[in-house]
mmCIF file of C-alpha atoms in Angstrom:
data_model
loop_
_atom_site.group_PDB
_atom_site.id
_atom_site.type_symbol
_atom_site.label_atom_id
_atom_site.label_comp_id
_atom_site.label_asym_id
_atom_site.label_seq_id
_atom_site.Cartn_x
_atom_site.Cartn_y
_atom_site.Cartn_z
ATOM 1 C CA MET A 12 -36.098 2.124 118.550
ATOM 2 C CA ARG A 13 -38.886 2.307 115.983
ATOM 3 C CA GLU A 14 -41.126 0.303 118.310
ATOM 4 C CA ILE A 15 -40.360 2.640 121.218
ATOM 5 C CA ALA A 16 -41.035 5.671 119.004
ATOM 6 C CA LEU A 17 -44.427 4.238 118.068
ATOM 7 C CA VAL A 18 -45.270 3.529 121.722
ATOM 8 C CA TYR A 19 -44.344 7.087 122.675
ATOM 9 C CA LEU A 20 -46.423 8.595 119.863
ATOM 10 C CA ASP A 21 -49.405 6.503 120.949
ATOM 11 C CA ARG A 22 -49.103 7.396 124.643
ATOM 12 C CA SER A 23 -48.369 11.109 124.142
ATOM 13 C CA GLY A 24 -51.171 11.764 121.694
ATOM 14 C CA GLY A 25 -48.707 12.440 118.909
ATOM 15 C CA LEU A 26 -50.099 9.587 116.823
ATOM 16 C CA GLN A 27 -53.596 11.029 116.973
ATOM 17 C CA LYS A 28 -52.274 14.448 115.902
ATOM 18 C CA PHE A 29 -50.312 12.804 113.084
ATOM 19 C CA VAL A 30 -53.445 11.060 111.813
ATOM 20 C CA HIS A 31 -55.297 14.385 111.937
ATOM 21 C CA ASP A 32 -52.528 16.125 109.951
ATOM 22 C CA CYS A 33 -52.577 13.306 107.405
ATOM 23 C CA LYS A 34 -56.317 13.772 106.945
ATOM 24 C CA LYS A 35 -55.765 17.412 105.974
ATOM 25 C CA TYR A 36 -53.239 16.363 103.341
ATOM 26 C CA ASN A 37 -55.466 13.576 102.062
ATOM 27 C CA ASP A 38 -58.562 15.773 101.847
ATOM 28 C CA SER A 39 -56.713 18.340 99.732
ATOM 29 C CA LYS A 40 -56.429 15.788 96.864
ATOM 30 C CA GLN A 41 -53.206 17.503 95.836
ATOM 31 C CA SER A 42 -49.930 15.631 95.409
ATOM 32 C CA TYR A 43 -46.965 17.089 97.267
ATOM 33 C CA ALA A 44 -43.276 16.429 96.843
ATOM 34 C CA VAL A 45 -42.895 16.606 100.634
ATOM 35 C CA TYR A 46 -45.394 16.060 103.433
ATOM 36 C CA ARG A 47 -44.127 17.939 106.486
ATOM 37 C CA PHE A 48 -45.045 17.012 110.064
ATOM 38 C CA ILE A 49 -44.038 18.634 113.358
ATOM 39 C CA ILE A 50 -43.825 16.183 116.262
ATOM 40 C CA SER A 51 -43.594 17.528 119.815
ATOM 41 C CA ILE A 52 -41.440 15.344 122.032
ATOM 42 C CA ASN A 53 -40.693 15.302 125.745
ATOM 43 C CA PRO A 54 -37.089 14.064 126.135
ATOM 44 C CA SER A 55 -37.673 13.029 129.759
ATOM 45 C CA ASP A 56 -40.679 10.849 128.898
ATOM 46 C CA ILE A 57 -38.832 9.188 126.028
ATOM 47 C CA ALA A 58 -35.776 8.568 128.213
ATOM 48 C CA GLU A 59 -38.005 6.790 130.731
ATOM 49 C CA LEU A 60 -39.308 4.525 127.978
ATOM 50 C CA ASP A 61 -35.915 3.909 126.430
ATOM 51 C CA ALA A 62 -32.706 5.684 127.468
ATOM 52 C CA THR A 63 -31.002 4.894 124.153
ATOM 53 C CA LEU A 64 -33.696 6.583 122.068
ATOM 54 C CA GLY A 65 -33.893 9.528 124.485
ATOM 55 C CA ASN A 66 -30.142 10.092 124.233
ATOM 56 C CA TYR A 67 -30.273 9.662 120.466
ATOM 57 C CA ILE A 68 -32.933 12.361 120.117
ATOM 58 C CA LEU A 69 -30.988 14.819 122.269
ATOM 59 C CA HIS A 70 -27.630 14.342 120.560
ATOM 60 C CA ASN A 71 -28.496 13.173 117.035
ATOM 61 C CA PRO A 72 -31.854 14.833 116.274
ATOM 62 C CA ILE A 73 -31.499 14.656 112.475
ATOM 63 C CA GLN A 74 -30.848 10.907 112.561
ATOM 64 C CA ALA A 75 -33.519 10.435 115.217
ATOM 65 C CA ALA A 76 -36.027 12.161 112.950
ATOM 66 C CA GLN A 77 -35.383 9.413 110.401
ATOM 67 C CA ILE A 78 -36.617 6.846 112.932
ATOM 68 C CA PHE A 79 -39.885 8.741 113.327
ATOM 69 C CA GLN A 80 -39.993 9.189 109.560
ATOM 70 C CA SER A 81 -39.921 5.415 109.097
ATOM 71 C CA VAL A 82 -42.602 4.902 111.766
ATOM 72 C CA CYS A 83 -44.867 7.556 110.239
ATOM 73 C CA PHE A 84 -44.449 6.112 106.733
ATOM 74 C CA ILE A 85 -45.464 2.655 107.941
ATOM 75 C CA ALA A 86 -48.478 4.191 109.703
ATOM 76 C CA VAL A 87 -49.527 6.036 106.535
ATOM 77 C CA LYS A 88 -49.334 2.890 104.428
ATOM 78 C CA THR A 89 -50.906 0.583 107.014
ATOM 79 C CA LEU A 90 -53.841 2.875 107.745
ATOM 80 C CA SER A 91 -54.088 4.313 104.187
ATOM 81 C CA LEU A 92 -53.863 7.866 105.536
ATOM 82 C CA ILE A 93 -52.494 9.640 102.430
ATOM 83 C CA GLU A 94 -53.372 8.073 99.097
ATOM 84 C CA GLN A 95 -50.956 10.273 97.129
ATOM 85 C CA LEU A 96 -47.867 9.351 99.190
ATOM 86 C CA GLN A 97 -45.497 7.041 97.330
ATOM 87 C CA THR A 98 -42.066 6.945 99.016
ATOM 88 C CA GLU A 99 -40.712 7.330 102.538
ATOM 89 C CA THR A 100 -38.451 10.201 101.461
ATOM 90 C CA GLN A 101 -41.563 12.317 100.857
ATOM 91 C CA ILE A 102 -42.169 12.504 104.612
ATOM 92 C CA SER A 103 -40.329 15.293 106.420
ATOM 93 C CA ILE A 104 -40.298 15.073 110.210
ATOM 94 C CA LEU A 105 -39.365 17.995 112.456
ATOM 95 C CA LEU A 106 -38.814 17.001 116.082
ATOM 96 C CA LYS A 107 -39.775 19.803 118.456
ATOM 97 C CA PRO A 108 -38.603 19.209 122.067
ATOM 98 C CA THR A 109 -40.770 20.621 124.840
ATOM 99 C CA HIS A 110 -37.646 21.318 126.893
ATOM 100 C CA LEU A 111 -33.996 20.319 127.264
ATOM 101 C CA PRO A 112 -32.157 18.995 130.333
ATOM 102 C CA PRO A 113 -31.208 21.878 132.684
ATOM 103 C CA LEU A 114 -27.493 21.271 132.236
ATOM 104 C CA PRO A 115 -24.776 23.717 131.091
ATOM 105 C CA SER A 116 -23.835 21.542 128.121
ATOM 106 C CA TYR A 117 -27.240 22.192 126.543
ATOM 107 C CA VAL A 118 -26.891 25.988 126.700
ATOM 108 C CA LEU A 119 -25.450 27.724 123.652
ATOM 109 C CA SER A 120 -23.347 30.621 124.946
ATOM 110 C CA LEU A 121 -21.175 32.405 122.416
ATOM 111 C CA SER A 122 -19.457 34.320 125.204
ATOM 112 C CA ALA A 123 -17.991 31.196 126.796
ATOM 113 C CA PHE A 124 -14.812 29.421 125.766
ATOM 114 C CA PRO A 125 -13.970 27.014 124.358
ATOM 115 C CA PHE A 126 -16.457 26.985 121.475
ATOM 116 C CA ASN A 127 -17.384 23.332 121.124
ATOM 117 C CA TYR A 128 -20.574 23.415 119.104
ATOM 118 C CA THR A 129 -19.645 21.168 116.193
ATOM 119 C CA SER A 130 -22.429 18.651 116.839
ATOM 120 C CA GLN A 131 -25.846 19.200 115.257
ATOM 121 C CA ARG A 132 -27.831 18.672 118.415
ATOM 122 C CA PHE A 133 -30.346 20.723 120.344
ATOM 123 C CA TYR A 134 -29.218 23.782 122.302
ATOM 124 C CA VAL A 135 -30.964 26.520 124.228
ATOM 125 C CA SER A 136 -29.852 30.043 123.385
ATOM 126 C CA GLU A 137 -30.996 33.247 125.052
ATOM 127 C CA GLY A 138 -30.274 36.754 123.883
ATOM 128 C CA ILE A 139 -31.636 40.100 122.794
ATOM 129 C CA ALA A 140 -33.042 40.532 119.292
ATOM 130 C CA ILE A 141 -31.632 43.797 117.946
ATOM 131 C CA ALA A 142 -32.761 43.481 114.317
ATOM 132 C CA MET A 143 -35.245 41.424 112.336
ATOM 133 C CA GLY A 144 -35.481 40.939 108.588
ATOM 134 C CA THR A 145 -38.631 40.579 106.533
ATOM 135 C CA VAL A 146 -40.319 37.210 106.116
ATOM 136 C CA THR A 147 -39.210 35.554 102.869
ATOM 137 C CA LYS A 148 -39.764 32.194 101.201
ATOM 138 C CA TYR A 149 -37.405 29.209 101.115
ATOM 139 C CA THR A 150 -37.685 25.748 99.587
ATOM 140 C CA GLN A 151 -38.728 23.078 102.089
ATOM 141 C CA GLY A 152 -38.785 20.324 99.490
ATOM 142 C CA ALA A 153 -38.563 19.711 95.757
ATOM 143 C CA ARG A 154 -39.061 16.884 93.280
ATOM 144 C CA PHE A 155 -36.501 16.129 90.571
ATOM 145 C CA LEU A 156 -36.892 13.934 87.489
ATOM 146 C CA CYS A 157 -34.299 12.380 85.212
ATOM 147 C CA THR A 158 -34.159 14.127 81.842
ATOM 148 C CA GLU A 159 -33.586 10.813 80.031
ATOM 149 C CA GLU A 160 -37.071 9.646 79.045
ATOM 150 C CA THR A 161 -36.105 5.965 78.890
ATOM 151 C CA CYS A 162 -34.748 6.045 82.452
ATOM 152 C CA PRO A 163 -37.108 4.561 85.079
ATOM 153 C CA PHE A 164 -36.401 7.599 87.280
ATOM 154 C CA SER A 165 -37.875 10.012 84.720
ATOM 155 C CA GLU A 166 -41.133 9.701 86.664
ATOM 156 C CA GLY A 167 -42.244 9.014 90.200
ATOM 157 C CA PHE A 168 -40.697 10.346 93.402
ATOM 158 C CA ARG A 169 -37.267 8.731 93.353
ATOM 159 C CA TYR A 170 -35.474 12.059 93.729
ATOM 160 C CA VAL A 171 -37.012 14.193 96.473
ATOM 161 C CA ARG A 172 -34.811 16.719 98.229
ATOM 162 C CA VAL A 173 -35.791 18.059 101.654
ATOM 163 C CA HIS A 174 -34.276 20.992 103.501
ATOM 164 C CA LEU A 175 -32.351 19.985 106.634
ATOM 165 C CA PRO A 176 -31.470 22.275 109.567
ATOM 166 C CA GLY A 177 -28.247 24.152 108.887
ATOM 167 C CA ALA A 178 -28.291 23.544 105.131
ATOM 168 C CA THR A 179 -28.119 26.307 102.550
ATOM 169 C CA GLU A 180 -30.696 26.850 99.832
ATOM 170 C CA SER A 181 -28.362 25.405 97.187
ATOM 171 C CA ALA A 182 -28.255 22.096 99.048
ATOM 172 C CA THR A 183 -31.944 21.621 98.269
ATOM 173 C CA VAL A 184 -32.347 23.245 94.860
ATOM 174 C CA ARG A 185 -29.753 23.713 92.113
ATOM 175 C CA ASN A 186 -29.221 22.616 88.496
ATOM 176 C CA ASP A 187 -26.214 20.273 88.669
ATOM 177 C CA PHE A 188 -27.811 17.163 90.208
ATOM 178 C CA VAL A 189 -27.391 13.979 88.146
ATOM 179 C CA CYS A 190 -29.249 10.684 88.015
ATOM 180 C CA SER A 191 -27.619 7.856 89.958
ATOM 181 C CA SER A 192 -28.872 5.344 87.402
ATOM 182 C CA CYS A 193 -27.868 6.834 84.029
ATOM 183 C CA SER A 194 -25.865 9.948 85.031
ATOM 184 C CA SER A 195 -28.201 12.191 83.053
ATOM 185 C CA PRO A 196 -29.004 15.677 84.450
ATOM 186 C CA LEU A 197 -31.941 16.005 86.817
ATOM 187 C CA GLN A 198 -34.574 18.656 86.296
ATOM 188 C CA GLU A 199 -36.868 20.011 88.978
ATOM 189 C CA ASP A 200 -40.607 19.540 88.583
ATOM 190 C CA MET A 201 -41.622 23.058 89.609
ATOM 191 C CA GLN A 202 -45.275 22.217 90.296
ATOM 192 C CA PHE A 203 -44.190 20.058 93.247
ATOM 193 C CA ARG A 204 -41.957 22.625 94.945
ATOM 194 C CA VAL A 205 -42.932 23.138 98.600
ATOM 195 C CA LEU A 206 -42.249 26.597 100.049
ATOM 196 C CA GLY A 207 -42.015 27.775 103.641
ATOM 197 C CA ASP A 208 -41.399 31.039 105.488
ATOM 198 C CA LYS A 209 -38.056 32.106 106.913
ATOM 199 C CA GLN A 210 -36.895 35.144 108.822
ATOM 200 C CA ILE A 211 -33.418 36.291 109.814
ATOM 201 C CA VAL A 212 -32.936 37.681 113.330
ATOM 202 C CA GLU A 213 -29.800 39.405 114.577
ATOM 203 C CA MET A 214 -29.221 38.657 118.248
ATOM 204 C CA ILE A 215 -26.718 39.574 120.919
ATOM 205 C CA ASP A 216 -25.839 37.974 124.238
ATOM 206 C CA ALA A 217 -27.828 39.275 127.210
ATOM 207 C CA LYS A 218 -24.532 40.103 128.964
ATOM 208 C CA VAL A 219 -24.326 43.207 126.799
ATOM 209 C CA LEU A 220 -26.689 44.853 129.295
ATOM 210 C CA ASN A 221 -23.808 44.992 131.790
ATOM 211 C CA ALA A 222 -21.769 47.054 129.334
ATOM 212 C CA LEU A 223 -24.631 49.515 128.867
ATOM 213 C CA LYS A 224 -24.670 50.411 132.560
ATOM 214 C CA GLY A 225 -21.852 52.879 131.964
ATOM 215 C CA TYR A 226 -19.563 51.423 134.601
ATOM 216 C CA SER A 227 -18.101 48.081 135.564
ATOM 217 C CA ASN A 228 -16.321 46.778 138.630
ATOM 218 C CA ASP A 229 -14.756 44.061 136.529
ATOM 219 C CA LYS A 230 -11.317 45.141 135.313
ATOM 220 C CA SER A 231 -11.145 42.472 132.609
ATOM 221 C CA HIS A 232 -11.825 43.443 129.010
ATOM 222 C CA PHE A 233 -14.448 41.681 126.940
ATOM 223 C CA ARG A 234 -16.078 41.943 123.534
ATOM 224 C CA ILE A 235 -19.681 41.227 122.619
ATOM 225 C CA GLN A 236 -20.542 40.230 119.054
ATOM 226 C CA THR A 237 -23.916 39.648 117.437
ATOM 227 C CA PHE A 238 -24.957 36.338 115.910
ATOM 228 C CA THR A 239 -27.504 35.503 113.253
ATOM 229 C CA VAL A 240 -30.466 33.178 113.792
ATOM 230 C CA PHE A 241 -32.555 31.725 110.961
ATOM 231 C CA LEU A 242 -36.192 31.148 111.888
ATOM 232 C CA ARG A 243 -37.900 28.686 109.562
#
């Protein structure tokens, strides 16, 4: 699947954009804990190249991003795109689909039963934004070092934590991580923390507009509840 991912990036122009984004990182001459890249993907085009990879992207996007992460790391090292990059874990890939299949199973509707949204795959959700919070910062990535000076992991980029969709802030940054080699506490290297913007939006299903008409021919009772969306 890595070969198919590389072919798709080359044909879609994604590889050229990736090289351009790498140049911006490389020209900055600053070392980052995490190098973040957004890759636009067309699920239909990928499915035509390889149905397995197309299905994998649609239903296991976090794992599929790791395939593109591996491809991008090899490209960086082969073409010497970012001199400061040391490990594959420093690359963070966000897959951004251009669209999803027009099928009911890809529509997130909190007014429909049963609720079967346990998988971490892509959904389309439509609604009305009724409240928006202010833009705040969150940690996209952080570098941790072993506090034991004699440990080989007291330097380098062995411990890099990257925010994943659906994770809380404490999953990326907290003070109880330990070294897998010597079990000593890990300490964050604050100068390598990578921040991003997030905003909380309160939304409600568009069906609420029917209730605001003041009358209804439907005798059944229903309840509409808001849901929270995190924009990162």
